[in-house]
mmCIF file of C-alpha atoms in Angstrom:
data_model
loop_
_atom_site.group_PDB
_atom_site.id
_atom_site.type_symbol
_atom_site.label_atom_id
_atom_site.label_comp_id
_atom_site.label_asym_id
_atom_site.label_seq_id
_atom_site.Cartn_x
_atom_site.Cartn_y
_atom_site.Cartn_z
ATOM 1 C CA UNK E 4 8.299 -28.848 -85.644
ATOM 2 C CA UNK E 5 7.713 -24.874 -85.116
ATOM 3 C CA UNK E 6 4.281 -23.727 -85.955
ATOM 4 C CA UNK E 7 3.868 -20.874 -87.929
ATOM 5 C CA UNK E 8 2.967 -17.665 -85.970
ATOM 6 C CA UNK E 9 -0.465 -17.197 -87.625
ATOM 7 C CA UNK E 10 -1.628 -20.782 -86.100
ATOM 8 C CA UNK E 11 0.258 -20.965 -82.981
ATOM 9 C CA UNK E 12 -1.900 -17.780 -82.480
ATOM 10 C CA UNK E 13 -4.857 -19.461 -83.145
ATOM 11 C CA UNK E 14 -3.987 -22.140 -81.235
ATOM 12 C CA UNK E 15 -3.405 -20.372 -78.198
ATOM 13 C CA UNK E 16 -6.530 -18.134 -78.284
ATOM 14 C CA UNK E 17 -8.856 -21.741 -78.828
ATOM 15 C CA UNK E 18 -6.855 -23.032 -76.014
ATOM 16 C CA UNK E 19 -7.538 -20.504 -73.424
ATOM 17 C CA UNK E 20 -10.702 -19.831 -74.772
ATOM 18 C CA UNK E 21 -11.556 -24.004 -73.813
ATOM 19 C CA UNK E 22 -9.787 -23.452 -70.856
ATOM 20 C CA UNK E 23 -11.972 -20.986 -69.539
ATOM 21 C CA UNK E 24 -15.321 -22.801 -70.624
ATOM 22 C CA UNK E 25 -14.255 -26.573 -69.808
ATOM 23 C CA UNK E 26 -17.212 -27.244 -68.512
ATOM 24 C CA UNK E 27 -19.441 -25.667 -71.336
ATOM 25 C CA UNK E 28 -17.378 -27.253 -73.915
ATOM 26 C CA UNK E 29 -19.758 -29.465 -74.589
ATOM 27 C CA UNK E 30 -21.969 -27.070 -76.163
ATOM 28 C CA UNK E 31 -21.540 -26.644 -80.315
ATOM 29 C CA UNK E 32 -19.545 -29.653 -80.848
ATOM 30 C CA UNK E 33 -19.779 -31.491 -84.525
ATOM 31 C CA UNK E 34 -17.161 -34.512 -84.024
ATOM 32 C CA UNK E 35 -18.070 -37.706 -82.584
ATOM 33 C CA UNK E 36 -16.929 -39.162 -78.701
ATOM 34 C CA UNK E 37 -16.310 -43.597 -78.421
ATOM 35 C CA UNK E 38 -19.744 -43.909 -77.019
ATOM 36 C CA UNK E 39 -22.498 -41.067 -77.468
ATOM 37 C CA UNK E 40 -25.399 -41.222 -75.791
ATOM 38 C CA UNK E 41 -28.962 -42.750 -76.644
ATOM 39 C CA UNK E 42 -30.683 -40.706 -79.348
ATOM 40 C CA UNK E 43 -28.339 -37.984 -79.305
ATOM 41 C CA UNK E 44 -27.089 -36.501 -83.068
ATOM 42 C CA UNK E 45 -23.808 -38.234 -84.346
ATOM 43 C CA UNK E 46 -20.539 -36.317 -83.213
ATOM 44 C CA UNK E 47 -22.402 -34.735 -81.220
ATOM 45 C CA UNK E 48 -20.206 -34.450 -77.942
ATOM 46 C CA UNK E 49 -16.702 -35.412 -79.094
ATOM 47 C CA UNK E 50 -15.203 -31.923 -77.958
ATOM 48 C CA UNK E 51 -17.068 -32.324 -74.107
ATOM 49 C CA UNK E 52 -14.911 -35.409 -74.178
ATOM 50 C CA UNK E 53 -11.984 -34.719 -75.047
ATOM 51 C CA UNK E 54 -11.743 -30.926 -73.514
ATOM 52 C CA UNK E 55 -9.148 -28.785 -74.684
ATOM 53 C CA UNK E 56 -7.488 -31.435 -77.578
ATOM 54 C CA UNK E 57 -7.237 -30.204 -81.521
ATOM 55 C CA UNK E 58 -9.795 -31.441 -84.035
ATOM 56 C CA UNK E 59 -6.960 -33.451 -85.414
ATOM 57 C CA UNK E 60 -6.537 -35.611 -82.792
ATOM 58 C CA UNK E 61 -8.114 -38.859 -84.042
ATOM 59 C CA UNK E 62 -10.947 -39.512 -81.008
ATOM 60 C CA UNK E 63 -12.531 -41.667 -83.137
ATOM 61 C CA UNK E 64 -10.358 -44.571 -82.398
ATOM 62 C CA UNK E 65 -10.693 -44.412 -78.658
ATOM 63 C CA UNK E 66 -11.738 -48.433 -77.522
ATOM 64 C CA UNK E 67 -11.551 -49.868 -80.841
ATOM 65 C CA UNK E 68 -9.428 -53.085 -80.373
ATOM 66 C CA UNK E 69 -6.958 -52.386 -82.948
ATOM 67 C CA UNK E 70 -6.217 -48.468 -83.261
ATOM 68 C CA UNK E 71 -4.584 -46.395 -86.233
ATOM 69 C CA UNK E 72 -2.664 -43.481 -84.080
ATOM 70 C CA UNK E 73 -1.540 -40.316 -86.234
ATOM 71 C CA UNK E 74 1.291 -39.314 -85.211
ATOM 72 C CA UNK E 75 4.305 -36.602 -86.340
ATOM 73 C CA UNK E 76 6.492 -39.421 -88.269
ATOM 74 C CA UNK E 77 3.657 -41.191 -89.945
ATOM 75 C CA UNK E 78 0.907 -43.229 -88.552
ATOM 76 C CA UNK E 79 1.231 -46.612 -86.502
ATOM 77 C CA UNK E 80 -1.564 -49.430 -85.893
ATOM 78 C CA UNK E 81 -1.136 -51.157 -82.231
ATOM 79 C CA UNK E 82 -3.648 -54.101 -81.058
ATOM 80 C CA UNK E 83 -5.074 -54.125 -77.770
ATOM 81 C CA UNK E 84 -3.783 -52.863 -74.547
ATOM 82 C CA UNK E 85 -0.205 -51.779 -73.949
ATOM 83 C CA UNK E 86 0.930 -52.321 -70.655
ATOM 84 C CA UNK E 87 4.903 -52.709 -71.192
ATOM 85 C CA UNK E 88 5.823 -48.895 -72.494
ATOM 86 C CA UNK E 89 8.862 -46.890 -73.051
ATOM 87 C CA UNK E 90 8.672 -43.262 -72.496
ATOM 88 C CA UNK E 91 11.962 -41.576 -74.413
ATOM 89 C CA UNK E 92 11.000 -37.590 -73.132
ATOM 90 C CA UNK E 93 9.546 -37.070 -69.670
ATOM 91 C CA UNK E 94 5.901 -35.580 -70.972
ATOM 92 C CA UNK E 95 5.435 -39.237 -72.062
ATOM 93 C CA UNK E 96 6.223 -40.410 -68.447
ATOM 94 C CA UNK E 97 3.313 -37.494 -67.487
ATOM 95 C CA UNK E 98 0.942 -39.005 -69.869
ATOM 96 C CA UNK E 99 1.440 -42.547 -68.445
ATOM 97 C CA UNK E 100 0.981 -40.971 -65.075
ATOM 98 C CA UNK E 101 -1.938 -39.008 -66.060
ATOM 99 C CA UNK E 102 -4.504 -42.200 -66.830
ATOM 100 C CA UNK E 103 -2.718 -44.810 -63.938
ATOM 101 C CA UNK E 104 0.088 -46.342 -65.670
ATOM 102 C CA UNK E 105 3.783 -46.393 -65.193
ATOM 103 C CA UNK E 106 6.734 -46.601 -67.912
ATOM 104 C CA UNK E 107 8.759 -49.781 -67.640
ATOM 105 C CA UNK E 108 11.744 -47.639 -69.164
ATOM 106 C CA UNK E 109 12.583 -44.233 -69.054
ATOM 107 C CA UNK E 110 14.844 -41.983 -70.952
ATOM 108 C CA UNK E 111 15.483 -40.075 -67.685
ATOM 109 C CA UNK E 112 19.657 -38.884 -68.854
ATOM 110 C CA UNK E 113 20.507 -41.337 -66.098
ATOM 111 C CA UNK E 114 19.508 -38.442 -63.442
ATOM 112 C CA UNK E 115 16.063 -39.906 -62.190
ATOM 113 C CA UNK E 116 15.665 -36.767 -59.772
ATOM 114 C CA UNK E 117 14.457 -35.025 -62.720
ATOM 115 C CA UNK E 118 11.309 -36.334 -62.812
ATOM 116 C CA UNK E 119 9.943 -34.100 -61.270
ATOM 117 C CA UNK E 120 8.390 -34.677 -57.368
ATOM 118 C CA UNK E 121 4.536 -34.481 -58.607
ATOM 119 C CA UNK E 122 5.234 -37.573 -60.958
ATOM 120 C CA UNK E 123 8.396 -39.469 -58.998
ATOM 121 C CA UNK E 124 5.869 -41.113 -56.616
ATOM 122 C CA UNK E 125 3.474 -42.195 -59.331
ATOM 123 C CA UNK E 126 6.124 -43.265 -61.563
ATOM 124 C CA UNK E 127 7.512 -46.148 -59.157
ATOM 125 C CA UNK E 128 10.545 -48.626 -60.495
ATOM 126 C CA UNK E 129 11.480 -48.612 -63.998
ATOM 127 C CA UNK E 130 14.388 -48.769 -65.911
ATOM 128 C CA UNK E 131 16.948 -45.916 -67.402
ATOM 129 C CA UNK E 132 17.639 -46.095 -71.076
ATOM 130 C CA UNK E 133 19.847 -43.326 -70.758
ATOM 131 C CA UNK E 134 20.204 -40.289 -72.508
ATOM 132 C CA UNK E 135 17.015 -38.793 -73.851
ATOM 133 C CA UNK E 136 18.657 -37.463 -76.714
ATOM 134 C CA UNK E 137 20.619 -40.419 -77.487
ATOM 135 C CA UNK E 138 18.787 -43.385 -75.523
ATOM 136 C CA UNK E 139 20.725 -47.024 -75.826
ATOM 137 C CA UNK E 140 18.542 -49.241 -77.860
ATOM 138 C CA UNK E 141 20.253 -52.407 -76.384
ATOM 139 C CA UNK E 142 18.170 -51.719 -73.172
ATOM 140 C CA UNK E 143 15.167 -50.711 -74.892
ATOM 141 C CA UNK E 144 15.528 -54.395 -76.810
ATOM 142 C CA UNK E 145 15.962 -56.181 -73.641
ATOM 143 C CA UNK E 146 13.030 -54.519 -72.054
ATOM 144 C CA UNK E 147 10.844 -56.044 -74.541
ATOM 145 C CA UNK E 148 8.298 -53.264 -74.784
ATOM 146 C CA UNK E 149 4.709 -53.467 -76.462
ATOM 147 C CA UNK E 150 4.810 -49.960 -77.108
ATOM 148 C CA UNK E 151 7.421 -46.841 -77.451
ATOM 149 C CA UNK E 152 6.536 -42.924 -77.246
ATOM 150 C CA UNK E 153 9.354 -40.793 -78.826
ATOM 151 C CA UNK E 154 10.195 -37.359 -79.644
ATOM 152 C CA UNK E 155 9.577 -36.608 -83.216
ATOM 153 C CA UNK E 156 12.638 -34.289 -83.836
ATOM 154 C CA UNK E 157 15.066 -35.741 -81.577
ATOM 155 C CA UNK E 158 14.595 -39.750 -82.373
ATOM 156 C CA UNK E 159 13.381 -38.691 -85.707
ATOM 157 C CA UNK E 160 16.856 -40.547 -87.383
ATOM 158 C CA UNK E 161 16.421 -44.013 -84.798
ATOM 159 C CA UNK E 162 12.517 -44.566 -85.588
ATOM 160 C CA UNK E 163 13.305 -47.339 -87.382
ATOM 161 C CA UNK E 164 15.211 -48.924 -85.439
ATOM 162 C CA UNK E 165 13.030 -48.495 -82.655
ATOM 163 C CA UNK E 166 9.951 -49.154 -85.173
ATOM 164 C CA UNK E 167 11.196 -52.531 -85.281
ATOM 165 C CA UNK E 168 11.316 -53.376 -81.560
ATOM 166 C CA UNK E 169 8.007 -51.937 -80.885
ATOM 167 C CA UNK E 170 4.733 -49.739 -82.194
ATOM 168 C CA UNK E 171 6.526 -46.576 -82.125
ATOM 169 C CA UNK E 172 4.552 -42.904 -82.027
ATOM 170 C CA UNK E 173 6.473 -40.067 -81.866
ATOM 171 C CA UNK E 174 5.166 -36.227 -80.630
ATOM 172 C CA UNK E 175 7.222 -32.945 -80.568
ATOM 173 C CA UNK E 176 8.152 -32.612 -76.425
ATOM 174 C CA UNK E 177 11.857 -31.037 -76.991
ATOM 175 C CA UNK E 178 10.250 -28.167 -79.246
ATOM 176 C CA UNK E 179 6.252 -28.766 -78.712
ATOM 177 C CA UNK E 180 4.506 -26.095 -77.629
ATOM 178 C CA UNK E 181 1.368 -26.146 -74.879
ATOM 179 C CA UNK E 182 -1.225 -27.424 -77.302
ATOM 180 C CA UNK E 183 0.822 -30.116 -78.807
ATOM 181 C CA UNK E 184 1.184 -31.439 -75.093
ATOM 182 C CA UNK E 185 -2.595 -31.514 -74.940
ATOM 183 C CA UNK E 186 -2.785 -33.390 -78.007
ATOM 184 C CA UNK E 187 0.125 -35.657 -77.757
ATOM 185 C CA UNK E 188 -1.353 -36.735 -74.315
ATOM 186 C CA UNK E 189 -4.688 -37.249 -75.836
ATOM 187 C CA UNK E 190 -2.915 -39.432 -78.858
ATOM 188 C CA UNK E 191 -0.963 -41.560 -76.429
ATOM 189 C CA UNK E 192 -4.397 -41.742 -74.161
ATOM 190 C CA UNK E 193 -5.513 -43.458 -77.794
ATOM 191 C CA UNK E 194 -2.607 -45.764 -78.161
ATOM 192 C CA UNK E 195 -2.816 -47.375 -75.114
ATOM 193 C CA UNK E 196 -6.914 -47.636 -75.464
ATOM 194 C CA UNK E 197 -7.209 -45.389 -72.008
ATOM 195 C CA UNK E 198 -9.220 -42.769 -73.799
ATOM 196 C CA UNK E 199 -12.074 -42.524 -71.106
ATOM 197 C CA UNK E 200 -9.524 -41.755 -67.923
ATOM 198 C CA UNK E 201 -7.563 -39.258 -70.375
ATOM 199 C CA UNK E 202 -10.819 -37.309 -71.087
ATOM 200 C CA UNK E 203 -11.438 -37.371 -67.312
ATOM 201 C CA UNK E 204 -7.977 -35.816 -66.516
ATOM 202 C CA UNK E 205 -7.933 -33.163 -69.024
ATOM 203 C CA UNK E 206 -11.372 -31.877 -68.340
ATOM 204 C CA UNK E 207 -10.294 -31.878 -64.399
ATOM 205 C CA UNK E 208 -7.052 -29.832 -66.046
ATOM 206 C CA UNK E 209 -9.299 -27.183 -67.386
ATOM 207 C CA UNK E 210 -11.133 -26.574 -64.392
ATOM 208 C CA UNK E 211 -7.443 -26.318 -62.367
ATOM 209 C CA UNK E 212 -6.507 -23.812 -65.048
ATOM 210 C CA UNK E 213 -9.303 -21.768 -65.415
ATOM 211 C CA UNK E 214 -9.172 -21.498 -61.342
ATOM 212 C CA UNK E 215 -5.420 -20.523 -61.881
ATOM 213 C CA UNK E 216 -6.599 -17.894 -64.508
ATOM 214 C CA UNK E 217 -9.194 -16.424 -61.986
ATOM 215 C CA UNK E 218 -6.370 -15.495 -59.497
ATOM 216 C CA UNK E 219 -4.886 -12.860 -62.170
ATOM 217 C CA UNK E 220 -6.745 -9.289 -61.149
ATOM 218 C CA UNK E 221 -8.848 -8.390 -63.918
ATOM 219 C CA UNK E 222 -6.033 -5.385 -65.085
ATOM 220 C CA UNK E 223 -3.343 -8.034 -65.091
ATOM 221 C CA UNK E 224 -1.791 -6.708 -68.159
ATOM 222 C CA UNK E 225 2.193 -7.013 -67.198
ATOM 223 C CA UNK E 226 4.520 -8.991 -69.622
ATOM 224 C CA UNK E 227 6.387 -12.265 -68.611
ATOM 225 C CA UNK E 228 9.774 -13.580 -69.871
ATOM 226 C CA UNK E 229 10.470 -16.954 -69.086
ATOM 227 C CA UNK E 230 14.471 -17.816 -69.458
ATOM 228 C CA UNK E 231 16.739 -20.541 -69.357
ATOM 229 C CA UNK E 232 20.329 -19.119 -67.750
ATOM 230 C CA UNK E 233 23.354 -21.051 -68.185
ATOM 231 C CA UNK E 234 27.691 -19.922 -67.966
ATOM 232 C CA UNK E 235 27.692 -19.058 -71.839
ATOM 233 C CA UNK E 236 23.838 -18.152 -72.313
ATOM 234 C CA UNK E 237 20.364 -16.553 -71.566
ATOM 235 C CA UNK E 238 17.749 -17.875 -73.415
ATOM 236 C CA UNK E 239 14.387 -16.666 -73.831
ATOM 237 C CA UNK E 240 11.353 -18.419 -74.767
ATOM 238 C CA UNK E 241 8.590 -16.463 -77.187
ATOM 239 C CA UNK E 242 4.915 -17.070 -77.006
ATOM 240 C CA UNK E 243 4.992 -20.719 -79.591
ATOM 241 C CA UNK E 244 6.751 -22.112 -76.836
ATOM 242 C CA UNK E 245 5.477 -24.470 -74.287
ATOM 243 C CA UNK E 246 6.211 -22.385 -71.288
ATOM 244 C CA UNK E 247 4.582 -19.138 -72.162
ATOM 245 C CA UNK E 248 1.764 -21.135 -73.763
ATOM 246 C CA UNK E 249 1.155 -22.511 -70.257
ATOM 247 C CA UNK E 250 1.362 -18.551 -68.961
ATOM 248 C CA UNK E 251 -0.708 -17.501 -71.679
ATOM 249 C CA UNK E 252 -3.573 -20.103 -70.843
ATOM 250 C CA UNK E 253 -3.781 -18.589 -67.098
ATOM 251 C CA UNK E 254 -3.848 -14.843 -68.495
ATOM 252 C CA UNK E 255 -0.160 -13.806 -68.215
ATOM 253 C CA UNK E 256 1.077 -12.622 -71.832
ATOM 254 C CA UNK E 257 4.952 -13.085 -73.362
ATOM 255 C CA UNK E 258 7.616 -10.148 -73.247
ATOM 256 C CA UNK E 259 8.543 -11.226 -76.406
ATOM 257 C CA UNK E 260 6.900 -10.735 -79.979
ATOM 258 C CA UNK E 261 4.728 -13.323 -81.316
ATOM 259 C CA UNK E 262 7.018 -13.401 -84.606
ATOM 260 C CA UNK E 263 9.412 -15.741 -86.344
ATOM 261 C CA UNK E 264 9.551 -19.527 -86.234
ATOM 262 C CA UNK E 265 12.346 -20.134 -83.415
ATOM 263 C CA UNK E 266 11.322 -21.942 -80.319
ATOM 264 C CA UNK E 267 13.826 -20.496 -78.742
ATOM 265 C CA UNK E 268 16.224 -17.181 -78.601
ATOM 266 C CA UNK E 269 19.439 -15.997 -77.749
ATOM 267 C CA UNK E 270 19.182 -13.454 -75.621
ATOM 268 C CA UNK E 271 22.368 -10.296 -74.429
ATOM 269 C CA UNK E 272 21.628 -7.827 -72.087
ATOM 270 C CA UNK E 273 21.099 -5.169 -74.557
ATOM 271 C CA UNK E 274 18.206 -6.809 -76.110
ATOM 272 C CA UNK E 275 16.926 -7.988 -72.819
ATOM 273 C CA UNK E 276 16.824 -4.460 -71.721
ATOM 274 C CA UNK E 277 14.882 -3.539 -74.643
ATOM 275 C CA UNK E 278 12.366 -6.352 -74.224
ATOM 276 C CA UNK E 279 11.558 -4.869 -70.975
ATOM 277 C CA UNK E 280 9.877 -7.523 -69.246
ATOM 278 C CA UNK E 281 7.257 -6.485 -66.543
ATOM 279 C CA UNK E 282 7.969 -10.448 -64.944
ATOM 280 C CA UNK E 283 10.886 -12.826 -65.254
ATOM 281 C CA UNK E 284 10.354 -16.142 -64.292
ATOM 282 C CA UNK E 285 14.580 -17.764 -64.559
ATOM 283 C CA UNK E 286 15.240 -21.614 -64.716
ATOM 284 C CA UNK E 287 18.908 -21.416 -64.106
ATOM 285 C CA UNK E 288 21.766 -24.431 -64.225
ATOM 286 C CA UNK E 289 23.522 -25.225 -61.282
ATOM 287 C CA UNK E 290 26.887 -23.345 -60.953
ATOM 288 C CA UNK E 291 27.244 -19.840 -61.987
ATOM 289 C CA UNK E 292 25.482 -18.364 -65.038
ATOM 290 C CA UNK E 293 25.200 -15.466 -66.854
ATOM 291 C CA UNK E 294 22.574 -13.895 -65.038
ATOM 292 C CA UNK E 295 25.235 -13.502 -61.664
ATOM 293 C CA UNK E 296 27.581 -11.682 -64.582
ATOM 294 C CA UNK E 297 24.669 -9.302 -66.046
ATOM 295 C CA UNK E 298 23.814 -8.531 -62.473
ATOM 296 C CA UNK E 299 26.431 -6.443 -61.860
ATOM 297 C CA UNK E 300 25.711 -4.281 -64.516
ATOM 298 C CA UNK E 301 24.101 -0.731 -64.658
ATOM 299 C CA UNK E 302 21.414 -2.015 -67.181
ATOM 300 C CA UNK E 303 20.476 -5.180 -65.070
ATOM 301 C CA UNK E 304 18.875 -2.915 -62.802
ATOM 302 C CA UNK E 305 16.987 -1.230 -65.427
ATOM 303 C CA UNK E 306 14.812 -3.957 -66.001
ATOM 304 C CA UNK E 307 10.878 -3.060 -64.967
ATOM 305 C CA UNK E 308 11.317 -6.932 -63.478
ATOM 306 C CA UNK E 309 14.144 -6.556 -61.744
ATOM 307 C CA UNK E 310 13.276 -2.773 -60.471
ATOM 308 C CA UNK E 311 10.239 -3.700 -59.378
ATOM 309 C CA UNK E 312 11.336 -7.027 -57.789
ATOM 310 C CA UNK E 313 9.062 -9.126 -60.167
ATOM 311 C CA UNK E 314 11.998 -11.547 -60.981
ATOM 312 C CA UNK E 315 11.629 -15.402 -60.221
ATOM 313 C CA UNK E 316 13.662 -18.587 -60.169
ATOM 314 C CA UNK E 317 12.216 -21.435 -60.646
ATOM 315 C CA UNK E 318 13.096 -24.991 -61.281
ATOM 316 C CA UNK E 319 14.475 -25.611 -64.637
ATOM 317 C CA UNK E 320 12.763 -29.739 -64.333
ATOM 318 C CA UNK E 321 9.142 -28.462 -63.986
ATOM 319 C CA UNK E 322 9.262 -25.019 -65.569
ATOM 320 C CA UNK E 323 11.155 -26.089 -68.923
ATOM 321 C CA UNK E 324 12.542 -29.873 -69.170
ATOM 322 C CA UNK E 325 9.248 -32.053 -67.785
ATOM 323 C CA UNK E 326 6.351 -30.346 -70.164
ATOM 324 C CA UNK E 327 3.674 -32.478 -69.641
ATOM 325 C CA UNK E 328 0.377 -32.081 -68.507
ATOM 326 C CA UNK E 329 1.156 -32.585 -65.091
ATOM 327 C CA UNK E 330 4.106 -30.160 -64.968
ATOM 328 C CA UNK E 331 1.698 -27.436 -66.917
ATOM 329 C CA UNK E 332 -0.602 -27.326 -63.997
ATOM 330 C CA UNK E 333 2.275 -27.142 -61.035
ATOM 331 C CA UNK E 334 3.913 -24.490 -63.310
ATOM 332 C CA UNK E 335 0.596 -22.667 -62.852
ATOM 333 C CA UNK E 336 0.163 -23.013 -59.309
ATOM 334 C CA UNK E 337 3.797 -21.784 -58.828
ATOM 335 C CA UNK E 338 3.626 -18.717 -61.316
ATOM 336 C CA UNK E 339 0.166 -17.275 -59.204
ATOM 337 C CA UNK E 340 1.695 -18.022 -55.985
ATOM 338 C CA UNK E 341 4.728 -15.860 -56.891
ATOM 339 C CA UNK E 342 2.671 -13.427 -58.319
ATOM 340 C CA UNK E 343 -0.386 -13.009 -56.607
ATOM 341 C CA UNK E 344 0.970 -15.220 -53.203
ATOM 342 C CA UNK E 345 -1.779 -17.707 -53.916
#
């Protein structure tokens, strides 16, 4: 599900470039919004509506009684209003959250404390269907669900089966980046026909991250690193990735080169040291990791982040594992209040 890194830098310039203007987005636009007003040009203020969302995200379906959602494993036609949903990756639970709704099921790896605390009391009772990477489809049967939002690489090989219990859609959340959050949001917004309160919420979250962005000083030009530490790894996250999308969107740029198609790489302490990251924001396990090894070392303490005290930990549920639209915004607030004590 990588994007190349010719359009996930496009992607990320539109984005922040929306970001800062949400409220002038309206300005320009050429696709078409549910409902545009009296004598006003056709298409005319589709983008206003739906601000900060990719032209590719099929607006034009919002309140039509029976709706034909795109989606990453095909496309999938669902009647009416869903009310009795499955989320299988906790950025589905956030778009649920985001227009009023709550998940019957969850996919939650039997560890409900990881929904994180901004969604937990929205969420209210539901049930587990286990692991998200493996959920049990017995439970999702007995649930009787009109609808099901999955994770197009990691249920990729079950859609079928789970096609066949319910209208299925599937988005990339394990290995999506910021802007497919936007637009899977948007897309499940569609599929349950709560366009209009998903509009609402992601022009309010461009107004919360263009305030976030106007915190940086105007010479902010340091380089982050976001990490995931473990026992038997350190793994850094390059600029297609969701987390340093979400930086990138309130003016903090990526440590590590805009190249290759990984979402993800494996990082020693040599090549660490000759990323040189200016910040380090570190979503660690519980336990030991390799971080409390490296820190012992000479080199450790070479690190412009580390010598200048610029290093972070932060919670590896809303910095890395939650990556919804939701999370994006309380990863912002945290990242300028560490940096800027805002």
């Amino acid at each position: 599900m990588s994007l190349s890194a010719t359009k996930v830098r496009r992607s990320v310039a539109v984005l922040a470039l929306t970001v800062a203007a949400a409220a002038l987005t309206a300005c320009g636009a050429t696709a078409s919004s549910s409902s545009p007003a009296a004598g006003a040009a056709p298409n005319a203020d589709r983008a206003a509506a739906a601000t900060g969302v990719s032209s590719s995200v099929n607006l034009d379906s919002c309140s039509k009684p029976t709706r034909t959602i795109k989606h990453d494993l095909g496309t999938t036609t669902i009647t009416g209003n869903p009310t009795r949903v499955v989320a299988l990756e906790y950025s589905f639970v956030d778009a649920l959250v985001a227009v009023g709704m709550s998940p019957i099921g969850v996919a939650d790896d039997n560890q409900p404390k990881r929904i994180i605390p901004a969604l937990r009391d929205k969420v209210g009772a539901y049930k587990s269907v286990g692991l998200r990477a493996t959920p049990n489809i017995q439970v999702i049967t007995a649930l009787k669900p009109d609808l099901i939002v999955a994770d197009s690489g990691r249920h990729k090989a079950i859609y079928a089966q789970l096609s066949k219990i319910a209208p299925t859609i599937a988005y990339a959340s394990l290995n999506g980046n910021y802007q497919q959050v936007l637009d899977s949001e948007m897309s499940t917004a569609i599929a349950l026909n709560k366009c209009d309160e998903m509009k609402q919420r992601l022009a309010e979250h461009g107004k919360l991250m263009a305030g976030y962005k106007a915190e940086a000083p105007a010479d902010e030009n340091r380089k982050a690193l976001f990490v995931r530490a473990s026992d038997k790894g350190f793994t850094g996250f390059p600029p297609k990735a969701y987390t340093p999308g979400v930086l990138s969107a309130i003016g903090i740029g990526s440590a590590l080169p805009d190249s290759g198609t990984d979402a993800s790489v494996s990082l020693t302490l040599e090549t660490l040291v000759a990323t040189k990251p200016d910040i380090m924001f570190i979503a660690a396990n519980d336990g030991p990791t390799l971080r409390d090894t490296w820190a012992k070392s000479p080199l450790w303490k070479q690190l412009p982040a580390v010598a200048n005290n610029a290093s972070y930990d932060v919670d590896p549920n809303e910095w890395s594992r939650s990556r919804g639209l939701i999370a994006s915004e309380v990863v912002a607030q945290e990242a300028v209040k560490l940096l800027y004590g805002k």
